[in-house]
mmCIF file of C-alpha atoms in Angstrom:
data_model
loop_
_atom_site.group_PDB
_atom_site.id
_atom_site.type_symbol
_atom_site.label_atom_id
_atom_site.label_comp_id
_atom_site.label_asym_id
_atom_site.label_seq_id
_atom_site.Cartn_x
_atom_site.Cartn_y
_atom_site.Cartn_z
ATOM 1 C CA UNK A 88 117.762 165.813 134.245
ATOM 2 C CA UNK A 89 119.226 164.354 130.992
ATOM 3 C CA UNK A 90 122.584 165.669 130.308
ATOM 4 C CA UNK A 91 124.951 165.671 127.463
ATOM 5 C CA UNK A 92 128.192 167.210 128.322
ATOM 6 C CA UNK A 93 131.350 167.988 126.287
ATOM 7 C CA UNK A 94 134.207 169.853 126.536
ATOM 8 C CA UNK A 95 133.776 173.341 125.508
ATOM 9 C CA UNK A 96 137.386 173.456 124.523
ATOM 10 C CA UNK A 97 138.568 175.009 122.469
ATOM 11 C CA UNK A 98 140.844 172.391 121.196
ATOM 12 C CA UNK A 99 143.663 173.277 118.664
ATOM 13 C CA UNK A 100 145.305 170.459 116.427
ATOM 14 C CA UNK A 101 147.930 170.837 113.792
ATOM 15 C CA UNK A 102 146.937 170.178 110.482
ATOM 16 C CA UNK A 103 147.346 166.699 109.690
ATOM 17 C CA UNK A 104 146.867 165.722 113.072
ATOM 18 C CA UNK A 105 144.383 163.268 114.431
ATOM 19 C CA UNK A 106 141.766 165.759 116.389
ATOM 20 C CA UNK A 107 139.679 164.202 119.179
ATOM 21 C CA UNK A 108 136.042 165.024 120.188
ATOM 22 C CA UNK A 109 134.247 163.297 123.275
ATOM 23 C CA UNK A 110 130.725 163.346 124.410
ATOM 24 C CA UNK A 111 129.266 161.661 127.834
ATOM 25 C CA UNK A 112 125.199 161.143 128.623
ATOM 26 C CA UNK A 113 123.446 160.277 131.431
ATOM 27 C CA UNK A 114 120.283 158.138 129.967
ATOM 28 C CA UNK A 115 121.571 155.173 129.664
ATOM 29 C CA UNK A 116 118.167 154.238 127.569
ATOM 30 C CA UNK A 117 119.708 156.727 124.962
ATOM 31 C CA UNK A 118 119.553 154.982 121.894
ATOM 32 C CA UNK A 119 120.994 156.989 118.802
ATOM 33 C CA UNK A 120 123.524 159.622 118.607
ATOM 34 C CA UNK A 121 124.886 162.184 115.961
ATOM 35 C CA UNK A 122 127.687 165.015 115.447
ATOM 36 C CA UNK A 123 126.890 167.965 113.891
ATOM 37 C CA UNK A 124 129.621 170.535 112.933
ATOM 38 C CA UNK A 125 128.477 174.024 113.087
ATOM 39 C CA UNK A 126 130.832 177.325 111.489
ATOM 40 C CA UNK A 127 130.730 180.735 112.953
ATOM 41 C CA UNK A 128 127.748 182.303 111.892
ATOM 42 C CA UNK A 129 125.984 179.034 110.504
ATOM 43 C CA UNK A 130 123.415 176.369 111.196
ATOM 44 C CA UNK A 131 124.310 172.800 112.149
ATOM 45 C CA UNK A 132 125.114 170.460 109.347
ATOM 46 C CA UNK A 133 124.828 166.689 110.095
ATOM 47 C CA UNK A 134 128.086 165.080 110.027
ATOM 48 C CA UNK A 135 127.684 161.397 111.382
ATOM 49 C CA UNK A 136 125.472 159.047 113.115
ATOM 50 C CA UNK A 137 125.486 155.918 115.300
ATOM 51 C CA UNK A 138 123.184 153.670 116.816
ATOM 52 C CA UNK A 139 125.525 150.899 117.390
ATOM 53 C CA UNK A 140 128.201 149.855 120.204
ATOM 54 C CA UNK A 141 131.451 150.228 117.878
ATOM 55 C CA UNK A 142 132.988 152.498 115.059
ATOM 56 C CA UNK A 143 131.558 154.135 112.287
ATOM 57 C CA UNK A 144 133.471 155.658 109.240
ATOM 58 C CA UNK A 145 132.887 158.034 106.915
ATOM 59 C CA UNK A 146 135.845 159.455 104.771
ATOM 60 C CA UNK A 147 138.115 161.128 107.292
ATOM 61 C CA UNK A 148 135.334 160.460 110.169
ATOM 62 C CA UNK A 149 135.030 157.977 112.232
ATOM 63 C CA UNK A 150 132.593 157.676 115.249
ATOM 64 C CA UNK A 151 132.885 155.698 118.036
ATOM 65 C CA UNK A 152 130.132 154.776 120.746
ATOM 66 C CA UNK A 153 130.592 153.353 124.160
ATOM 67 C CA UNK A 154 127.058 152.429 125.690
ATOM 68 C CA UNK A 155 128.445 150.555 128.749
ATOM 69 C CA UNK A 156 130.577 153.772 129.530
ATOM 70 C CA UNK A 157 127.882 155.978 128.109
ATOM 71 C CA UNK A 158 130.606 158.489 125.817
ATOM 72 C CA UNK A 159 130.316 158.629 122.188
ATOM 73 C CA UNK A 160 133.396 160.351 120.214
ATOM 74 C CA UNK A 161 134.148 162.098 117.005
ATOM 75 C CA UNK A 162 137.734 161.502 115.145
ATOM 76 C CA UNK A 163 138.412 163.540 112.571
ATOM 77 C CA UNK A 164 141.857 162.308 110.908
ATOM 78 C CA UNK A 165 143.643 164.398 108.705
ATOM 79 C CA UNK A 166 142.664 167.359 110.125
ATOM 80 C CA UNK A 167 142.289 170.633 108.061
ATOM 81 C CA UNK A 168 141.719 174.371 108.764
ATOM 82 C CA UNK A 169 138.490 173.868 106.731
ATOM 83 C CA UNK A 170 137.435 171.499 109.743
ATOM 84 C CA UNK A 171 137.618 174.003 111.785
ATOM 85 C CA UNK A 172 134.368 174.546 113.481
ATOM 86 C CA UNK A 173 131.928 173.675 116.804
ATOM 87 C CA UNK A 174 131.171 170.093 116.818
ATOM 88 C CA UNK A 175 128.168 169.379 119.051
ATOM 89 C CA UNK A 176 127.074 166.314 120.056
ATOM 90 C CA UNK A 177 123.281 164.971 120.021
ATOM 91 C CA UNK A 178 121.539 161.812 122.031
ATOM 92 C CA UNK A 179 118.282 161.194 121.087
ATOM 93 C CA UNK A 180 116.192 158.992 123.566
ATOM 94 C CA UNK A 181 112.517 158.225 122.770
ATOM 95 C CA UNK A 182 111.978 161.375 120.353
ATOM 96 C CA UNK A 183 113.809 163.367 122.857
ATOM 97 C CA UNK A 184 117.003 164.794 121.476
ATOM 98 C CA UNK A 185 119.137 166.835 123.521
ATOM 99 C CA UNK A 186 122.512 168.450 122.378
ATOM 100 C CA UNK A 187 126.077 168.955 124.246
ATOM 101 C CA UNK A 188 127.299 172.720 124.516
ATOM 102 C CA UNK A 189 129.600 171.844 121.404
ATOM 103 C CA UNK A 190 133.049 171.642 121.709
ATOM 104 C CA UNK A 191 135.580 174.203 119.314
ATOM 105 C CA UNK A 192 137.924 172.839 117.360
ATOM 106 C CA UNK A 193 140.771 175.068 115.435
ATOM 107 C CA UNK A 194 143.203 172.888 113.482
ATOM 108 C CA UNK A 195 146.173 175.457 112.762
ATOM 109 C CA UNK A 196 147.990 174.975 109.179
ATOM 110 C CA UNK B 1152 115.257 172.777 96.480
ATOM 111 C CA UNK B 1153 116.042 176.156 98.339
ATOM 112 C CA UNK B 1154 116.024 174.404 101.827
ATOM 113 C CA UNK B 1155 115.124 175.219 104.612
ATOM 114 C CA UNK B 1156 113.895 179.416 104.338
ATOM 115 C CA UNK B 1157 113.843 181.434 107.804
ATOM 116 C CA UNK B 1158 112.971 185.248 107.827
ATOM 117 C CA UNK B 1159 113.873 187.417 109.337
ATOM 118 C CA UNK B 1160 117.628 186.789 109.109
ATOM 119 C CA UNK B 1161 117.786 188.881 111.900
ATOM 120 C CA UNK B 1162 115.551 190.961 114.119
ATOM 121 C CA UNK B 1163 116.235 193.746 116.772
ATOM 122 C CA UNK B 1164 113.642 194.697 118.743
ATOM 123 C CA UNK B 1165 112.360 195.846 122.398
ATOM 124 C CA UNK B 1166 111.539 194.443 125.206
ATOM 125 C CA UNK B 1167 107.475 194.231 125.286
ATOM 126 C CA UNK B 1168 107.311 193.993 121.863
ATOM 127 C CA UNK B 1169 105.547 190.502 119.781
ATOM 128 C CA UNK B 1170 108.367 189.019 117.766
ATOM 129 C CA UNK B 1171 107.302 186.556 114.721
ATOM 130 C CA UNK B 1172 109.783 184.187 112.999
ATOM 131 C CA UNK B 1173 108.751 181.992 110.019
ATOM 132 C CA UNK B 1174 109.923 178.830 108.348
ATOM 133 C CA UNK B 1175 109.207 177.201 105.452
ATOM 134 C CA UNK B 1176 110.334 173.752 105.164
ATOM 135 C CA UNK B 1177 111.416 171.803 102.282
ATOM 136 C CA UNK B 1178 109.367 170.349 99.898
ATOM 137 C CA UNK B 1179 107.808 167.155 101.162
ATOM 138 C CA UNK B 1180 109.412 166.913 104.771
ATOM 139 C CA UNK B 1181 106.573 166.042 107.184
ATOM 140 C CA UNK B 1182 108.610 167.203 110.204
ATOM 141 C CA UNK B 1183 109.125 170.368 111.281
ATOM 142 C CA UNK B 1184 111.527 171.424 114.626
ATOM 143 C CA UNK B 1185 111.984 174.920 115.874
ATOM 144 C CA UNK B 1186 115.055 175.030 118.108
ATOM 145 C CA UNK B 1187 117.131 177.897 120.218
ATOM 146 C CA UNK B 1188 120.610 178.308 121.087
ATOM 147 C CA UNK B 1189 122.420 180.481 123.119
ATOM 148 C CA UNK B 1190 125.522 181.083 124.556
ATOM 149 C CA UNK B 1191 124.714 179.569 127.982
ATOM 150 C CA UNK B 1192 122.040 177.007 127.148
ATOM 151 C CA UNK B 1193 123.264 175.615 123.774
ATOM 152 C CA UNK B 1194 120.858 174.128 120.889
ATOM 153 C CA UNK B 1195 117.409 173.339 122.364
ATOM 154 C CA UNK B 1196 114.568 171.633 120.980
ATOM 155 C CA UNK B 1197 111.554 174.215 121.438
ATOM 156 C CA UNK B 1198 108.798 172.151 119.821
ATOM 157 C CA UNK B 1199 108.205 169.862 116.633
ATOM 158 C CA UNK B 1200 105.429 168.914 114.079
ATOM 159 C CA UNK B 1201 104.268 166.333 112.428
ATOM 160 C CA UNK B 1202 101.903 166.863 109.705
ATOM 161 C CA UNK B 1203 100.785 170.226 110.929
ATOM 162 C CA UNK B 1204 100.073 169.131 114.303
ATOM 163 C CA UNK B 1205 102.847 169.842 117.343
ATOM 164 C CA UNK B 1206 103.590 166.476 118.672
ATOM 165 C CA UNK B 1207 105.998 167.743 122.111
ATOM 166 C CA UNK B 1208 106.061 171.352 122.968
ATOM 167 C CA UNK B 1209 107.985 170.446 126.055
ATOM 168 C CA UNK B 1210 110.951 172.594 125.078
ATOM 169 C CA UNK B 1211 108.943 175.823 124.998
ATOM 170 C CA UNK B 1212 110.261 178.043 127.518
ATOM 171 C CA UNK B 1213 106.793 179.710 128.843
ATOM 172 C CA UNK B 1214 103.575 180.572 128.028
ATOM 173 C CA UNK B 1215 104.814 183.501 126.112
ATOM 174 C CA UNK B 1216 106.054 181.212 123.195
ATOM 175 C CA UNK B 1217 103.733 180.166 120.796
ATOM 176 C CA UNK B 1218 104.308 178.282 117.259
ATOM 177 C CA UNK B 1219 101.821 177.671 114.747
ATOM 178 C CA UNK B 1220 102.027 175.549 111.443
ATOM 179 C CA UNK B 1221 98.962 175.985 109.435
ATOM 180 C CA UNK B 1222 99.616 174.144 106.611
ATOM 181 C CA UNK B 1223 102.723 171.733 105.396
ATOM 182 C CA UNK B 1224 104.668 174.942 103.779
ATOM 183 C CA UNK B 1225 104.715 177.433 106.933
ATOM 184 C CA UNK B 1226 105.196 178.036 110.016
ATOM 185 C CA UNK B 1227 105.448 180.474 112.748
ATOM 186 C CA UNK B 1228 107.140 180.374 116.152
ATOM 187 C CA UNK B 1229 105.713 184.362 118.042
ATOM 188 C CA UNK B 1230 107.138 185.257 121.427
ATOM 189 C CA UNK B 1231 104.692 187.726 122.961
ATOM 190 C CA UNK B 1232 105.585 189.777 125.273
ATOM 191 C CA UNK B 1233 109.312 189.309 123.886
ATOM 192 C CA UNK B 1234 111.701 189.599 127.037
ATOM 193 C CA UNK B 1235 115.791 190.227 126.888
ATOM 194 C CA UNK B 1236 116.138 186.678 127.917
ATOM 195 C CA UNK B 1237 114.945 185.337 124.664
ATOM 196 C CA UNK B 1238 117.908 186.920 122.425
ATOM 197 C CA UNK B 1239 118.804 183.749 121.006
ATOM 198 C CA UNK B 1240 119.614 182.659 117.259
ATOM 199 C CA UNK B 1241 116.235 180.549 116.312
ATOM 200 C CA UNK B 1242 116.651 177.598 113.979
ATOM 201 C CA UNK B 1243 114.132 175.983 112.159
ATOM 202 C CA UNK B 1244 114.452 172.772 110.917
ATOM 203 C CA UNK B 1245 112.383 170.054 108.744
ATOM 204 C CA UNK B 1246 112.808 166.133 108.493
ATOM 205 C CA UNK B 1247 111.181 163.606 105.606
ATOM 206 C CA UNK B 1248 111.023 161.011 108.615
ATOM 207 C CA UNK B 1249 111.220 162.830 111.444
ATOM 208 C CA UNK B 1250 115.037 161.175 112.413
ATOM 209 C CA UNK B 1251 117.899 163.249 113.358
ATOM 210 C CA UNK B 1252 119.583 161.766 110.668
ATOM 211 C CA UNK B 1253 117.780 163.219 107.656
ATOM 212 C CA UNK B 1254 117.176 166.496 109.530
ATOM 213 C CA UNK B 1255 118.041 169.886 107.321
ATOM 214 C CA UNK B 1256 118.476 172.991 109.491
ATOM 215 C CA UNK B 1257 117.575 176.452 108.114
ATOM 216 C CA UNK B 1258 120.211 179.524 108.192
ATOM 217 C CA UNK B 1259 118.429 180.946 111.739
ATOM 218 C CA UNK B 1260 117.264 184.360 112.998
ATOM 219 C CA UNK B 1261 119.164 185.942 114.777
ATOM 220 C CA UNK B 1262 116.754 187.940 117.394
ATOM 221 C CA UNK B 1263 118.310 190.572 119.782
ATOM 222 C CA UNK B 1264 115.851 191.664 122.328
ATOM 223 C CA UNK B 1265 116.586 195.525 124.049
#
């Protein structure tokens, strides 16, 4: 069974603060993986991507992937309230994407 | 473009009873995805299209699921006979190339099963 786990959280930053999202997966032929962010009530919105071993930024996001150790993360720097949200975590693998539970995030002004 | 358009928003209905949802993609995507999420099982992929025709219906719980698309502006996902189990919030979503990364996901209906 292909899992994709994260921790449900929630996790509460202050605002400003550096916040800190992990993912782990088992398929190690996993090939690309994504963050959505998701609001109360709302659909998942697309926030980043990455295919490669290494860092990925975008504004105040930066992504970070770990094949080797199988974990991709999600920094968000900067944090604001707005930010806060579920952040789930996708690996696709072969046209077979599976998501994490998503992990809350509350970044307190 | 309007995006991605689910109705209902949300349904309540009971137990035994056929439930439809429909999605209309955008303009032009040639991908379609139905997913589920719940509390206990997250986001799941239920099934996808690809010009019309379902490429991996895998994710579809049991025979009681069905999803249709008959042509590149519709689609239906029915759940016949609907159980409790399936109260879920239903997301449709539609992709121009089919990646994750240029995937748009509707608003969702929110189905509550009695």
């Amino acid at each position: 069974q292909k899992e994709v786990e994260q921790n449900s959280g929630p996790l509460s930053v202050p605002e400003g603060a550096i916040a800190s999202l992990n993912c782990t997966y088992s398929d190690r032929g996993s090939q690309s993986f994504f963050w959505y962010r998701q609001y109360s009530g709302k659909s998942p919105e697309l926030i980043m991507f990455i295919y490669s071993n290494g860092d990925k930024e975008d504004g105040r996001f930066t992504a970070q992937l770990n094949k080797a150790s199988q974990y991709v993360s999600l920094l968000i720097r900067d944090s604001q309230p707005s930010d806060s949200a579920t952040y789930l975590c996708a690996v696709v693998d072969n046209n077979d994407m599976r998501f994490g539970a998503g992990t809350r995030l509350t970044v307190k002004p | 473009d309007a995006g991605v358009i689910q109705s209902p928003r949300h349904e309540v209905t009971e137990m035994g009873q056929e439930v439809t949802l429909r999605c209309k993609p955008i303009s032009g995507h040639d991908y379609l995805f139905w997913y589920r999420q719940t509390m206990m099982r997250g986001l799941e992929l239920l099934i996808y299209f690809n010009n019309n025709v379902p490429i991996d219906d895998s994710g579809m719980p049991e025979d009681r699921f069905s999803a249709k698309m008959p042509n590149a502006s519709f689609s239906t996902l029915k759940i016949q006979p609907s159980e409790p189990r399936d109260s879920a919030v239903y997301f449709c979503a539609s992709s121009e190339s089919g990646g994750a990364d240029t995937q748009y996901f509707g608003p969702g209906t929110r189905l509550t099963v009695l």
